Structure formats: structure tokens, C-alpha cells
Short mmCIF file of C-alpha atoms and ligand atoms in Angstrom, two decimals:
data_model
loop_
_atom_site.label_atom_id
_atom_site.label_comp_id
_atom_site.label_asym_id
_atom_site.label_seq_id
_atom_site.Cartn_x
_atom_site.Cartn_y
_atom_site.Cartn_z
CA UNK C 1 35.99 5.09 -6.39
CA UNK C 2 34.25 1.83 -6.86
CA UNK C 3 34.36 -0.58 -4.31
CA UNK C 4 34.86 -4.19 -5.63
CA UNK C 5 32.34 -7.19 -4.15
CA UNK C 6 30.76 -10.45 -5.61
CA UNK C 7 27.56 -10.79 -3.94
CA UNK C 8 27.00 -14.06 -5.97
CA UNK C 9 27.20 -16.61 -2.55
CA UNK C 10 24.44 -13.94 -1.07
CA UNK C 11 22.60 -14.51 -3.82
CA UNK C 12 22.20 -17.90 -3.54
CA UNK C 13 21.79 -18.35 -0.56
CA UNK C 14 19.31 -15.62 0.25
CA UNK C 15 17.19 -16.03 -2.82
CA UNK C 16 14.51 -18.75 -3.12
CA UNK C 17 15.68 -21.20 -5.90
CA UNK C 18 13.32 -20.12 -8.87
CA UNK C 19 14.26 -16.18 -7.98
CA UNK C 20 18.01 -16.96 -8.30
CA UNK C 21 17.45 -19.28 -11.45
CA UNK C 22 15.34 -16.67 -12.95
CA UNK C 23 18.48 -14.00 -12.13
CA UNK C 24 21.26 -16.45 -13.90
CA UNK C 25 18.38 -17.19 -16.85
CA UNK C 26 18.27 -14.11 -17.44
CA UNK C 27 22.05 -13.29 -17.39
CA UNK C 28 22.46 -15.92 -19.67
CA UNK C 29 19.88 -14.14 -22.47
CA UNK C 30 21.89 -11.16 -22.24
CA UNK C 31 25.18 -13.13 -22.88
CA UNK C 32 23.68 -14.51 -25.96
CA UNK C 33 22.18 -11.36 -26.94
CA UNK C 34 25.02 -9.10 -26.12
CA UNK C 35 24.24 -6.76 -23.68
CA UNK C 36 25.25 -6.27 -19.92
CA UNK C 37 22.10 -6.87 -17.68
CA UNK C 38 22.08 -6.17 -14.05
CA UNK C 39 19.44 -6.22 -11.25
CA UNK C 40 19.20 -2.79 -9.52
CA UNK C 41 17.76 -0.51 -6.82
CA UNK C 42 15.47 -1.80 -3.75
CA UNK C 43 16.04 -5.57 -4.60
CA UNK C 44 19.57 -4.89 -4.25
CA UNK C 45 19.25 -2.75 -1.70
CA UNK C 46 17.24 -5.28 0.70
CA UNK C 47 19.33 -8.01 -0.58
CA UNK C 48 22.00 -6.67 1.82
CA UNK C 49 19.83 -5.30 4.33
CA UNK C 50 18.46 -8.89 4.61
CA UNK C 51 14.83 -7.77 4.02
CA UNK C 52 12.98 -10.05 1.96
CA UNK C 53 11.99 -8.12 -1.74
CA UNK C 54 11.94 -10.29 -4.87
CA UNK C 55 10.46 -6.88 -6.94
CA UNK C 56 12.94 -7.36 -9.60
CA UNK C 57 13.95 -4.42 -11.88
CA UNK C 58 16.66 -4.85 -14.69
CA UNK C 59 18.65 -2.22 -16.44
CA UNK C 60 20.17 -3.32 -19.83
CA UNK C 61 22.87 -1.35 -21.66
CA UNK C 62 21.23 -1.68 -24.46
CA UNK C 63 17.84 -1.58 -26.09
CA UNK C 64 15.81 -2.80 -22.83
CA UNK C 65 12.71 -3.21 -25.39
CA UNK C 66 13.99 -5.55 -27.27
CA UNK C 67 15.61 -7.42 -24.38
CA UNK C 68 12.12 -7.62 -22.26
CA UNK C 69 10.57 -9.11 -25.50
CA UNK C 70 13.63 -11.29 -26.02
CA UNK C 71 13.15 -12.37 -22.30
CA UNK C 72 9.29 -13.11 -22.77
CA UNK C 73 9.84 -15.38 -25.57
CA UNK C 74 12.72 -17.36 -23.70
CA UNK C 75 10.57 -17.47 -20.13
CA UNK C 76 7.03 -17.68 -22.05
CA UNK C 77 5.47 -14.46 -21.21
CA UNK C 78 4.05 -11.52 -22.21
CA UNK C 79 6.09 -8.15 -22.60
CA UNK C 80 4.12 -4.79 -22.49
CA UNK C 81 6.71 -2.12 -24.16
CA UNK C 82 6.27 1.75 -22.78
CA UNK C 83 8.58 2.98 -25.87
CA UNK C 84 8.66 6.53 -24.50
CA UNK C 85 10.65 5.94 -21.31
CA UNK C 86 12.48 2.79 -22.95
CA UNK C 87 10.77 0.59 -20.48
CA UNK C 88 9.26 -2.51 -20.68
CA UNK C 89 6.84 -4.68 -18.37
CA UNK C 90 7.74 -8.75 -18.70
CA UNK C 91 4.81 -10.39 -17.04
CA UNK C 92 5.83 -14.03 -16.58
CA UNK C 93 3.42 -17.07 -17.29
CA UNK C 94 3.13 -17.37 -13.07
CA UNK C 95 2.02 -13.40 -12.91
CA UNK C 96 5.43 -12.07 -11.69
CA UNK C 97 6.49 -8.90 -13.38
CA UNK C 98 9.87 -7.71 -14.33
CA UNK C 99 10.75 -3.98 -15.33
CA UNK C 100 13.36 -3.66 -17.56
CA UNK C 101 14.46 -0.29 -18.74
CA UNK C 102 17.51 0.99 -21.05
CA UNK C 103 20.06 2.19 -19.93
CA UNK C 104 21.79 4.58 -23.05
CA UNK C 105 24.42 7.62 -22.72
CA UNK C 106 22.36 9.62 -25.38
CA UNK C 107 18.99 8.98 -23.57
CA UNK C 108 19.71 11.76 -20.61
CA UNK C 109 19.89 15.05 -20.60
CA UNK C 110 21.03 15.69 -17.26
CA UNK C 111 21.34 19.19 -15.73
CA UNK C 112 24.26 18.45 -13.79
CA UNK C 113 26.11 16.66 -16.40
CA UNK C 114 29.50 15.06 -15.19
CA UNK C 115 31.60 14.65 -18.23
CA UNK C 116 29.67 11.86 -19.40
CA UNK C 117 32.35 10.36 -21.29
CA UNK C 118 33.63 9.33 -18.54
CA UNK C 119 30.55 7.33 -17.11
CA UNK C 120 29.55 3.92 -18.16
CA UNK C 121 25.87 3.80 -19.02
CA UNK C 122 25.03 1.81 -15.81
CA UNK C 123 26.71 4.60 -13.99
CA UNK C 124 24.81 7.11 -15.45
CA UNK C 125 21.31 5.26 -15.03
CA UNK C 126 22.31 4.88 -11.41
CA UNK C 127 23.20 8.49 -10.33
CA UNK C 128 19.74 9.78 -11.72
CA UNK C 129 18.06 7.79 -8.72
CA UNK C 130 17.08 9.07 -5.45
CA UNK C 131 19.27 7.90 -2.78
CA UNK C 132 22.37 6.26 -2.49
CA UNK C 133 21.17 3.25 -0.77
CA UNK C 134 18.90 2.76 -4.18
CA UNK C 135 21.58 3.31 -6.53
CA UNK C 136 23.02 -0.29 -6.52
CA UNK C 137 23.29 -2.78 -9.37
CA UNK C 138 24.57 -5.97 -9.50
CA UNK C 139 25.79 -7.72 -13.17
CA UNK C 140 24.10 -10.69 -13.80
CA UNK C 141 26.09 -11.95 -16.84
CA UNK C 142 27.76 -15.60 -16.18
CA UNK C 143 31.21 -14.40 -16.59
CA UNK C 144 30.80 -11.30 -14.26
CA UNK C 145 27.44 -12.50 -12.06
CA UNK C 146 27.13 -11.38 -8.62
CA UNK C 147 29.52 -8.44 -9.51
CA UNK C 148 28.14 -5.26 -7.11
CA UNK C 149 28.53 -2.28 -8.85
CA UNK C 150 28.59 0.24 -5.80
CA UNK C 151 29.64 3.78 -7.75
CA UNK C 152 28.40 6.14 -4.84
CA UNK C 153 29.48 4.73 -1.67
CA UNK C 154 26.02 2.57 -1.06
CA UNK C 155 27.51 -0.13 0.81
CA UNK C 156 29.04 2.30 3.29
CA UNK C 157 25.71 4.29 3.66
CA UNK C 158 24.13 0.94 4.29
CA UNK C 159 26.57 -0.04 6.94
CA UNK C 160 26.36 3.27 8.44
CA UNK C 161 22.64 3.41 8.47
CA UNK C 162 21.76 6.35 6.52
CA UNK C 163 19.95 8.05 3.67
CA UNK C 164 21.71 10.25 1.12
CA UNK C 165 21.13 11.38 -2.30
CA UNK C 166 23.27 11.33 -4.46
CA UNK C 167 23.67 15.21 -5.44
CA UNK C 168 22.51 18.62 -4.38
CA UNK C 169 19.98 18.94 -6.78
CA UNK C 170 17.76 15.85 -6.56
CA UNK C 171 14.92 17.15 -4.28
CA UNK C 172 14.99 20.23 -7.06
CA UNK C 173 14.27 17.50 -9.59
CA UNK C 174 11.96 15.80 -7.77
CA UNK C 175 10.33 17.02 -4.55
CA UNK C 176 8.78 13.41 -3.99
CA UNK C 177 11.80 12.18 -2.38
CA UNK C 178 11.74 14.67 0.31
CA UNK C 179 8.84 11.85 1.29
CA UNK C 180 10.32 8.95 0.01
CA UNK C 181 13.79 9.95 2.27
CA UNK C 182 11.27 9.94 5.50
CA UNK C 183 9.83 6.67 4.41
CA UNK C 184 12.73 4.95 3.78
CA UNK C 185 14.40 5.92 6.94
CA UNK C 186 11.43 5.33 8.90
CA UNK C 187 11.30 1.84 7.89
CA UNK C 188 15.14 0.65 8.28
CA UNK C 189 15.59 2.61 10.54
CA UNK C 190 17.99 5.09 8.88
CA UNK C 191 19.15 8.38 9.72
CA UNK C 192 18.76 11.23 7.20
CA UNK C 193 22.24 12.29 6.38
CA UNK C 194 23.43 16.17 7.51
CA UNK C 195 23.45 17.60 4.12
CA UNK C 196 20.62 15.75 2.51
CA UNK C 197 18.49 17.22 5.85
CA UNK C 198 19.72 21.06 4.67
CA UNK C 199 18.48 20.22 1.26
CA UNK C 200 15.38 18.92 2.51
CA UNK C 201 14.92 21.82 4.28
CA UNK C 202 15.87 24.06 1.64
CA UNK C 203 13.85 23.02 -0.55
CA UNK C 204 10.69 23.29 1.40
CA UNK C 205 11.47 26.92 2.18
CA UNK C 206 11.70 26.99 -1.27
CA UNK C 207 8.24 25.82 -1.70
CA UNK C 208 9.19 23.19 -4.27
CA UNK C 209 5.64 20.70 -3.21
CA UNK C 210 3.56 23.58 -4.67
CA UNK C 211 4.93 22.54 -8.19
CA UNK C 212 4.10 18.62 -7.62
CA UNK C 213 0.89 17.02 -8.70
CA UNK C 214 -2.04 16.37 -6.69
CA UNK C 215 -1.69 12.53 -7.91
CA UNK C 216 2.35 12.35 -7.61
CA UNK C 217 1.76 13.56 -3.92
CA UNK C 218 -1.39 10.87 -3.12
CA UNK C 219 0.77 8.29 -4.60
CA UNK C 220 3.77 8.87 -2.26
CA UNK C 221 1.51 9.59 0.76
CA UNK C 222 -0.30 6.60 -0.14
CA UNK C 223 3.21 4.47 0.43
CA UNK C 224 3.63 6.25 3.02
CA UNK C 225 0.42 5.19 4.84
CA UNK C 226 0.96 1.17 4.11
CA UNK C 227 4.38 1.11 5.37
CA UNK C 228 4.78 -0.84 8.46
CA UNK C 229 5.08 2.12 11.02
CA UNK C 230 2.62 5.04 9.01
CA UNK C 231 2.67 7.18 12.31
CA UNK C 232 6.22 7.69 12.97
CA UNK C 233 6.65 8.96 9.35
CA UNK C 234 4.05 11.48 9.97
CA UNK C 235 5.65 12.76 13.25
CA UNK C 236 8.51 13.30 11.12
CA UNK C 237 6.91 15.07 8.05
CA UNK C 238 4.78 17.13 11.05
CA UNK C 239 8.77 18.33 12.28
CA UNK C 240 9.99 18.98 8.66
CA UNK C 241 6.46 20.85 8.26
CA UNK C 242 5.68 18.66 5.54
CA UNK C 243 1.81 18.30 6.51
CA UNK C 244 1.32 22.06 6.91
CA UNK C 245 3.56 22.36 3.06
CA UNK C 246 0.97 20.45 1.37
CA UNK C 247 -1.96 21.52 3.08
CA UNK C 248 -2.42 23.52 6.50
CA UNK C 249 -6.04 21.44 7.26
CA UNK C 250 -3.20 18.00 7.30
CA UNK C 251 -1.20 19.13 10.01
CA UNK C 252 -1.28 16.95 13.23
CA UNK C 253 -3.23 18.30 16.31
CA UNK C 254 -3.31 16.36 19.78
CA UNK C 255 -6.99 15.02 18.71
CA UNK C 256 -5.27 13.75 15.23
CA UNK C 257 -2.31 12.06 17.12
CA UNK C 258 -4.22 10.29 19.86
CA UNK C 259 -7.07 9.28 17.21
CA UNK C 260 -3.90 7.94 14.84
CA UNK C 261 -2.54 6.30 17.82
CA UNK C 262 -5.61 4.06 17.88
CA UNK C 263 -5.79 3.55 14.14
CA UNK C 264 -2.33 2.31 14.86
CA UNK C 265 -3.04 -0.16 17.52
CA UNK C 266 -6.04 -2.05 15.34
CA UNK C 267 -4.22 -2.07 12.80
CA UNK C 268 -1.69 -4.40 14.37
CA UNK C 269 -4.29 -6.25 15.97
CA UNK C 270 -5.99 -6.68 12.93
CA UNK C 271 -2.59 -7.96 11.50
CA UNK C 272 -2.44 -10.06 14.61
CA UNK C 273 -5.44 -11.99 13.41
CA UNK C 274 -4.22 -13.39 10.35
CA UNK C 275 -7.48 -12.62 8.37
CA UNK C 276 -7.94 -13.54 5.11
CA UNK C 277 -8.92 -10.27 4.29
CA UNK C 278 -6.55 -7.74 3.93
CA UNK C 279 -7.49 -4.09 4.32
CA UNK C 280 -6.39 -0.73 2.25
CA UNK C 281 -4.22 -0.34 5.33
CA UNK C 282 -3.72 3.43 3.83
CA UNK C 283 -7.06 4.36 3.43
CA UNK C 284 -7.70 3.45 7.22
CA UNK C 285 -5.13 6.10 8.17
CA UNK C 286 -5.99 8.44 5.53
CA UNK C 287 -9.37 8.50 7.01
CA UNK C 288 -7.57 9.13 10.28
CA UNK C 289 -5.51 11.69 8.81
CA UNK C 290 -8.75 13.65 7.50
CA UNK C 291 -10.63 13.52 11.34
CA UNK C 292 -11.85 16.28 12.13
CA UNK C 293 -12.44 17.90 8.66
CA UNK C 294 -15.87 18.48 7.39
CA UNK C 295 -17.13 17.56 3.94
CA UNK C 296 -15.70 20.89 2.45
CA UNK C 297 -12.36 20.66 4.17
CA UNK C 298 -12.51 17.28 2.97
CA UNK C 299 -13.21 18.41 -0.61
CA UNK C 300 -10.44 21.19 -0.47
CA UNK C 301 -7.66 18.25 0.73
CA UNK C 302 -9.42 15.58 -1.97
CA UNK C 303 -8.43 18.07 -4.58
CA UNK C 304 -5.29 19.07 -3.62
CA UNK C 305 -4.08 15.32 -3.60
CA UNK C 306 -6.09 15.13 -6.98
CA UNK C 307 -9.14 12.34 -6.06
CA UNK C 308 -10.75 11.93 -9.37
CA UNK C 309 -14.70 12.70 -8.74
CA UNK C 310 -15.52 8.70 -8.33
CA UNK C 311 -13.01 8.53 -5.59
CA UNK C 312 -13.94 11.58 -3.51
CA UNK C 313 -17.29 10.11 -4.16
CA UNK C 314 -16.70 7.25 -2.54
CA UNK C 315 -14.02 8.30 0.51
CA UNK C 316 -16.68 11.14 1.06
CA UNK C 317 -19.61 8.12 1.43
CA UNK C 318 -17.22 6.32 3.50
CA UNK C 319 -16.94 9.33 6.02
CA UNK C 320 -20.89 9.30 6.21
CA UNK C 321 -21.60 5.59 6.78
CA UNK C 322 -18.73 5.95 9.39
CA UNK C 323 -20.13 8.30 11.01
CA UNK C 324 -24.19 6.86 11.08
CA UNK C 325 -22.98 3.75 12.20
CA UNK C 326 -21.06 4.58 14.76
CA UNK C 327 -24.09 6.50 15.89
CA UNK C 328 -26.51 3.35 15.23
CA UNK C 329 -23.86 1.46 17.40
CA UNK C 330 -24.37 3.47 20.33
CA UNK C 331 -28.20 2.86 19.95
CA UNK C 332 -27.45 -1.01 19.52
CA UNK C 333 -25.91 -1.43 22.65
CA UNK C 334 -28.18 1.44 24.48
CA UNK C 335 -30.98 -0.60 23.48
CA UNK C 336 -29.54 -4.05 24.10
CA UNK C 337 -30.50 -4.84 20.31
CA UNK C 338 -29.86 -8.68 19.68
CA UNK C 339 -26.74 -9.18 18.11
CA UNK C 340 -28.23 -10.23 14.39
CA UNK C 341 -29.04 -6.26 14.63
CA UNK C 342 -25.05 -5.62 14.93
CA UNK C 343 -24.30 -7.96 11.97
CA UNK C 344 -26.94 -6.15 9.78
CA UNK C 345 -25.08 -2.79 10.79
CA UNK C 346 -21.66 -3.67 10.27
CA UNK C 347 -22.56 -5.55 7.54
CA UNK C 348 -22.67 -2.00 5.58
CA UNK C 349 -19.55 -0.92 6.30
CA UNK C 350 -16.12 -2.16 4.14
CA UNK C 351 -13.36 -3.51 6.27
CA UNK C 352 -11.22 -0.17 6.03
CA UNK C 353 -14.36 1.75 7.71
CA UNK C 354 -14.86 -1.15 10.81
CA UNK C 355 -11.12 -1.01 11.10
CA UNK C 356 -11.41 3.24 11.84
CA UNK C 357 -15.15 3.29 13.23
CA UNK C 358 -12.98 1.04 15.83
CA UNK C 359 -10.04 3.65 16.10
CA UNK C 360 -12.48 6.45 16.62
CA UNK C 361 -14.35 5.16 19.05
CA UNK C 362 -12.23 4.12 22.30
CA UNK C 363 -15.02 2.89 24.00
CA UNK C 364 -13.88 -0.73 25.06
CA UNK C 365 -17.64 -2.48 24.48
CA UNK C 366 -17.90 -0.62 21.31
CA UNK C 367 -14.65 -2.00 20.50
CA UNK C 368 -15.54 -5.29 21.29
CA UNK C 369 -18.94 -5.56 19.33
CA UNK C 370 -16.78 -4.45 16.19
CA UNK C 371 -14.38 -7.36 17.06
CA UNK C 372 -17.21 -9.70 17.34
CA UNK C 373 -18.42 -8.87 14.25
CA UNK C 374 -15.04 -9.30 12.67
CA UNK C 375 -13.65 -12.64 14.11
CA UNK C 376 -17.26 -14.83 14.60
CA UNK C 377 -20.30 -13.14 12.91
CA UNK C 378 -19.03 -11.53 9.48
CA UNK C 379 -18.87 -15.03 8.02
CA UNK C 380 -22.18 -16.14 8.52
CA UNK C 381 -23.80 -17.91 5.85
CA UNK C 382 -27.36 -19.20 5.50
CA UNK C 383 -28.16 -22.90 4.84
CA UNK C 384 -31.04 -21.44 2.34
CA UNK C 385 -31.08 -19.64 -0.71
CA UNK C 386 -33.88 -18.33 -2.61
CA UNK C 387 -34.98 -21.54 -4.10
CA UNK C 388 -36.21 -23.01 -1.24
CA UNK C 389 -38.76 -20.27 -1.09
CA UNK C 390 -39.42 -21.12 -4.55
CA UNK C 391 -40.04 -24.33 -4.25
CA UNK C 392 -42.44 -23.56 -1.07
CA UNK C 393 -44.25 -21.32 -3.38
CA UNK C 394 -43.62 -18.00 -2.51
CA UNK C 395 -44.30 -15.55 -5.39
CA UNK C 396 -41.21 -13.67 -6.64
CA UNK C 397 -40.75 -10.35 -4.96
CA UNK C 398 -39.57 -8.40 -1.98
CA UNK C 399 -41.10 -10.90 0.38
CA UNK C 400 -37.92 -13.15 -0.66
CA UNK C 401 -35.35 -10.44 0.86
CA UNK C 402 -37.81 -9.93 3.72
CA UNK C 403 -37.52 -13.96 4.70
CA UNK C 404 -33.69 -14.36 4.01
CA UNK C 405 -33.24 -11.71 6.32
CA UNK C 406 -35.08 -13.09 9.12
CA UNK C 407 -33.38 -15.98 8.87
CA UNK C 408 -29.86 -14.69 8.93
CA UNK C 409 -31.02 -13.00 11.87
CA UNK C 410 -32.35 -16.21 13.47
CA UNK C 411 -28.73 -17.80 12.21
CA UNK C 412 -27.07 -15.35 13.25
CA UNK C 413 -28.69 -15.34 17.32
CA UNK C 414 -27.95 -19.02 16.92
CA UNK C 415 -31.94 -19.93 17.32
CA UNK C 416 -32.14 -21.58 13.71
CA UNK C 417 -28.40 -22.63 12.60
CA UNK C 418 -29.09 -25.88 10.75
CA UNK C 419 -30.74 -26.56 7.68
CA UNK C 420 -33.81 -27.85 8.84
CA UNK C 421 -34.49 -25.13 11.20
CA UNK C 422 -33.93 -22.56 8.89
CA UNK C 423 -36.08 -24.23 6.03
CA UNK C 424 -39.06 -24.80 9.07
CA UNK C 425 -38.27 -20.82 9.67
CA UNK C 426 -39.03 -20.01 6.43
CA UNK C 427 -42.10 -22.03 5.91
CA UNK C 428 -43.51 -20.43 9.24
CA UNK C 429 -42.21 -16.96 7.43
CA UNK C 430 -43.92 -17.48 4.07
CA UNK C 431 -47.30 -18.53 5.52
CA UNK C 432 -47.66 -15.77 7.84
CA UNK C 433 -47.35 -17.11 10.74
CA UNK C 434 -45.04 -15.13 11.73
CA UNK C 435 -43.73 -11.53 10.50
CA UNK C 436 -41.14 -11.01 8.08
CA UNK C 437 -41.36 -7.44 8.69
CA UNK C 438 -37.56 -6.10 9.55
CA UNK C 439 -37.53 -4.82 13.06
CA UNK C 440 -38.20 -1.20 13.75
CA UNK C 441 -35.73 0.01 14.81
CA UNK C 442 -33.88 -1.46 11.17
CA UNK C 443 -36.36 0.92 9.92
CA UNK C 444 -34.92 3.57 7.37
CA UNK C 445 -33.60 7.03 8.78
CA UNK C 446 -35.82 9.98 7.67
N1 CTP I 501 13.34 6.41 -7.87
C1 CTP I 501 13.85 7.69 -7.84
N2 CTP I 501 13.04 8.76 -7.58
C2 CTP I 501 11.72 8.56 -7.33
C3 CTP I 501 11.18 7.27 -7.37
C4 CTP I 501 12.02 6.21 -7.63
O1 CTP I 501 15.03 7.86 -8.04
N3 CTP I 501 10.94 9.60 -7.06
C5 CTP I 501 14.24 5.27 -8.17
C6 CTP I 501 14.85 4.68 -6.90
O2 CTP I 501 16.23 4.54 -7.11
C7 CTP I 501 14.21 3.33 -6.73
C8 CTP I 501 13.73 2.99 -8.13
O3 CTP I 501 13.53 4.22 -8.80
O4 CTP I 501 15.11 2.37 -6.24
C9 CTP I 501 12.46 2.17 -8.13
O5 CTP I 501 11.44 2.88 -7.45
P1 CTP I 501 10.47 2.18 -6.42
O6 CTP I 501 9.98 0.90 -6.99
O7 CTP I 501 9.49 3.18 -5.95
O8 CTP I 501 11.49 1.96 -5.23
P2 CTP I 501 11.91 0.75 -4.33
O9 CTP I 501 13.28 1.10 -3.91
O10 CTP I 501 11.69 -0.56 -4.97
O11 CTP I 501 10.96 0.99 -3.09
P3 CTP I 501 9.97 0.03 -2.32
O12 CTP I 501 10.86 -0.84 -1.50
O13 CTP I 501 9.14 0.96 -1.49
O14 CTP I 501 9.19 -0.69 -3.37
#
């Protein structure tokens, strides 16, 4: 039974101005053209769980190819057509992207058919989705706009605070949604219906993750690790088992909980600081994740989750410097370094390895230095460039390196921050009379 609501007054009043203009545009076009358009799935879906989300995904009944190109002449962008799937990227002149995709009896095969005479194409699209909470639409044509079409009981489910699918055998079809169902209801808040907990369990005895793709599982444990609360989902694929199902060196030990604790707690004191930087928050608790494992363990779990070469490459060099600075870091403050010595270490390391070197190591002073470095000293910037030594006459070669250093250092220690100092620095530098040579203990590891 389909439960009748106009959600146009919502939309209006929820929506910033050019969203909502875009939404009635774009009703409008399929008017003239034709063709029922509606908005569907998480925009509709956070709409009434008053989370902002302006991701907007259309379904036409209709040819959704020729509607997305229709659309990118009328709102002067670009359409990129994936003729396959009947789907369609509109990239708008301002960047934003729209999906569209077709919605067309004859285009599923579905294995438990309803009698799909019965089922209006919209219908049809809908029930092939994941969870009942993402299998809303809402019609965006003028003379029916704002019209929630609610086949499956969604509004209910919403209200009641819980995740369903939609049919016994949608974890069969796709075993991604076992973790999609824990990140969803992880991040509203959500209970996991009865039932749709049996089939999750089911189908893990079943073994069904075996058959997924190393790159269909990164991707969803990717989400997974930049949602708002990555730790809580991972308790809960730890009860389901999950971690263990798609590989045994994943699952959570006390030494992997406490150290994911901490990634935790910088993270939202990172987020605290309103950097302009933002960081792979993922890859900071992936890293966390993968404690504890040694390069070959590391291998084994970068090709189960199907890292091309490059990437293991470069997660497996991330583990490294990680792990040499945080040694060097120790040394630093053992040997009361100056502090231009802890910019030239951390300056090695991205943001996603400071932000775990910082989880890993509890040690408050340690966790300080890093902070330093983060908030103050990572934005130094020297007052000279190489053509001032130029101009002083300094031949062209390493010696130019050599002097730019020593004067970051000396910019850094706050002993040469203006201009002039720094260019009297780097005379005294580039005649000798004093050494450009980089402190020892800078010097290379063996
Ligand atoms: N979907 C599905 N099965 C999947 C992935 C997606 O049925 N394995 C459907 C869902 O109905 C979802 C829609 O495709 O609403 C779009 O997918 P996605 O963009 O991943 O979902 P959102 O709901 O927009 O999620 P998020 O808020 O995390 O972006």
C-alpha cells in the first residue's frame, strides 16, 4: 500500500534556493519532454531525516540518456552517457553533478520477479535498492511535484528508526550491503531490523564475501572508514564477524581497539581545528586497522582488498616513514634537538601519517611536538628564494638546497624571521663564514 504525502513545503523550505530551483527546472524539462522525473534514494532519504545531502540522483521513466543530455543543454553543461547501465553523469557549468539513470520495465531481469505488470517502472527501479529507507522517490513534475512515492513502507522505517531491505534475497545479490546496513545504522543511529539481522547472518555463514571483489570490498570499507563514527561500525562488523569473514589478520584485538581509540580522538581534534587541510580520514584508520601487521601480512590484506601495485606501494612506504619517524622523534626530544630539526622531520610525513604517528604514540610530549608542528610550524615560509643566492653569486648547485635549508631552520627557531635577516644569513652562508653543512644528526640513516 502506498502511503500518500506532498513533501513539496519540505522542499522548500529545507533546500537552499538554487537546489530547489534546480529540482522544479528540472521537473519542468521532463514536462516538456514527456517523461516522469523524480529525485530518489539518500537525498530523499536525508531530506526527511533533516540531514543536509544535496547529492542529487534522478530516475526518469524513460530514456534517462537522452534526458541527462536534454538537461545539459537546458542548464549549460556537459553530460557524460554510460550507455550500458542507461546512466548518465550531468556535470553542471558550477561542477555539481547529477546522475540520472532509466528507469524501463524491460531493462530488469529480476530473480524474484513480482508480476511486473503490475509495477510501475519507478516501482520497479526502487525495489532493486538496498534498504527501505533508500528506496524513496519523490515526482518532480509541476503538476505532481513534491509527490513522495513511499511503495515499501520507508516513511514508517524512518520514523521507527530502522534498517530493512526490501526482500530476502538482497544480501544474496549483493553482499556489500551487509556493510552498507552497519554503516547506515551506525550513522543515524538506526537499528538493524529482526529479519534483515537473520539474513545478515545467514548469509555470512553462507560465506557470500568470499565471492565479492577485492575493490567492491575496499570501496565499502573505505566509506566505512570516513563516516563520522568509523569505530563503532567496526565494533559492530567485529560482533557480526565481519573482520574475521574478510580476513582473519583484520579482526580487532585489545592493542587494535585501544590504538583505534586514539586514531579516533585526533581525528576529532584535528576536525576541531578547522584546518584547511583535510585528511584521507580513511586512510588514517586503515593504517590503524593494519597495526600490528608486518609488511607480508600487510601484502596478504593489500591483496585481498585488491590495492593495485602503485597503491600498496605507497600505503606500504607510508608504514615505513611512520615508523622511522616516530623513532627519529624519540631521538629529537632525547636529544633536545632545536625545533627547526622537528619541522625537517615532520616535514616528510603526509598529513594522514602525522595524524596516526600521533595515535600510535600516546606519549603526551610526543603528542604535543606533532601538534606544534601542525598548528604553528608546518606553514613556515622563507622570505628568500633561490634568486637571491643568484644574484649574490652563488654558482648553481647543491650549495643552493644546503643554504635554503639553513635558513628555514634559522626561520623556523625564530633567530632570522625577516627578510633582511634571512638575506644577511645567506650572505654569511654563501661566503663561508659559516657552515651550510646540515646538522649531523640530519645525516642520512645507513
Ligand atoms: N544501492 C544499492 N545497493 C548498493 C549500493 C547502492 O541498492 N550496494 C542504492 C541505494 O538505494 C542508494 C543508491 O543506490 O540509495 C545510491 O547509492 P549511494 O550513492 O552509495 O547511496 P547514498 O544513499 O547516497 O549513500 P551516502 O549517503 O553514503 O552517499
Amino acid at each position: 500500500r502506498k502511503r500518500e504525502r506532498n513533501i513539496a513545503s519540505l522542499l522548500r523550505e529545507r533546500l537552499p534556493k538554487e537546489i530547489f530551483t534546480l529540482l522544479t527546472d528540472i521537473g519542468e524539462l521532463g514536462r516538456d519532454r514527456g517523461l516522469a522525473v523524480y529525485v530518489v534514494g539518500g537525498f530523499v532519504r536525508d531530506l526527511l531525516l533533516h540531514q543536509p545531502n544535496f547529492d542529487v540522483d534522478l530516475v526518469v521513466e524513460g530514456d534517462g540518456i537522452a534526458f541527462a543530455e536534454a538537461m545539459a543543454k537546458a542548464f549549460h553543461g556537459r553530460a557524460k552517457s554510460h550507455p550500458k547501465f542507461k546512466t548518465a553523469v550531468v556535470v553542471l557549468s558550477d561542477g555539481k553533478r547529477i546522475d540520472v539513470a532509466t528507469a524501463r520495465l524491460e531493462y530488469y531481469e529480476y530473480p524474484a520477479a513480482l508480476p511486473t505488470v503490475e509495477l510501475s517502472s519507478i516501482k520497479m527501479d526502487l525495489y532493486r535498492r538496498d534498504f527501505t529507507i533508500n528506496a524513496l522517490a519523490v515526482h518532480l513534475n509541476p503538476e505532481r511535484f513534491g509527490e513522495l512515492a513511499d511503495f515499501f513502507g520507508a516513511q514508517r522505517d524512518i520514523k521507527d528508526r530502522v534498517v530493512r531491505v526490501l526482500h530476502s534475497l538482497s544480501f544474496v545479490e549483493d553482499p556489500t550491503r551487509i556493510l552498507r546496513a552497519i554503516r547506515f545504522s551506525e550513522r543515524y543511529g538506526f537499528r538493524i531490523g529482526a529479519q534483515t539481522e537473520r539474513l545478515i547472518k545467514n548469509a555470512l555463514q553462507h560465506n557470500f564475501f568470499h565471492k565479492l571483489s577485492g575493490a567492491r570490498l575496499f570501496h565499502e570499507i573505505s566509506l566505512i572508514l570516513g563516516e563520522e563514527n568509523p569505530l563503532s561500525c567496526l565494533r559492530r562488523m567485529q560482533q557480526y564477524k565481519l573482520l574475521s569473514a574478510i580476513h582473519p589478520l583484520l579482526a580487532l584485538d585489545t592493542a587494535k581497539e585501544t590504538l583505534l581509540t586514539a586514531t579516533d580522538n585526533v581525528i576529532k581534534w584535528y576536525r576541531l581545528l578547522y584546518m584547511e587541510q583535510a585528511p584521507r580520514i580513511w586512510l588514517v584508520f586503515f593504517l590503524g586497522l593494519c597495526s600490528g601487521l608486518d609488511d607480508e601480512q600487510f601484502a596478504t590484506i593489500a591483496n585481498r582488498l585488491g590495492f593495485t601495485k602503485k597503491m600498496l606501494a605507497e600505503l606500504g612506504s607510508l608504514r615505513h616513514a611512520v615508523r622511522k619517524t616516530a623513532h627519529r622523534l624519540y631521538n629529537w626530544e632525547y636529544l633536545k634537538l632545536p625545533v627547526s630539526e622537528l619541522y625537517f622531520l615532520l616535514n616528510g610525513l603526509s598529513l594522514e601519517g602525522l595524524l596516526y604517528l600521533m595515535a600510535r604514540n600516546p606519549k603526551e610530549s610526543i603528542q604535543k611536538h606533532i601538534s606544534l608542528y601542525l598548528t604553528k610550524l608546518c606553514d613556515t615560509q622563507i622570505e628568500i628564494t633561490g634568486e637571491d643566492l643568484q644574484i649574490m653569486g652563488v654558482e648553481p648547485g647543491p650549495r643552493y638546497g644546503r643554504i635554503l635549508r639553513a635558513v628555514t631552520a634559522a626561520a623556523v627557531d625564530g633567530v632570522a624571521v625577516s627578510r633582511e635577516r634571512q638575506l644577511e644569513l645567506a650572505g654569511r652562508l654563501a661566503r663561508g663564514e659559516i657552515s651550510d653543512e646540515p646538522p649531523v644528526w640530519d645525516a642520512p640513516e645507513a
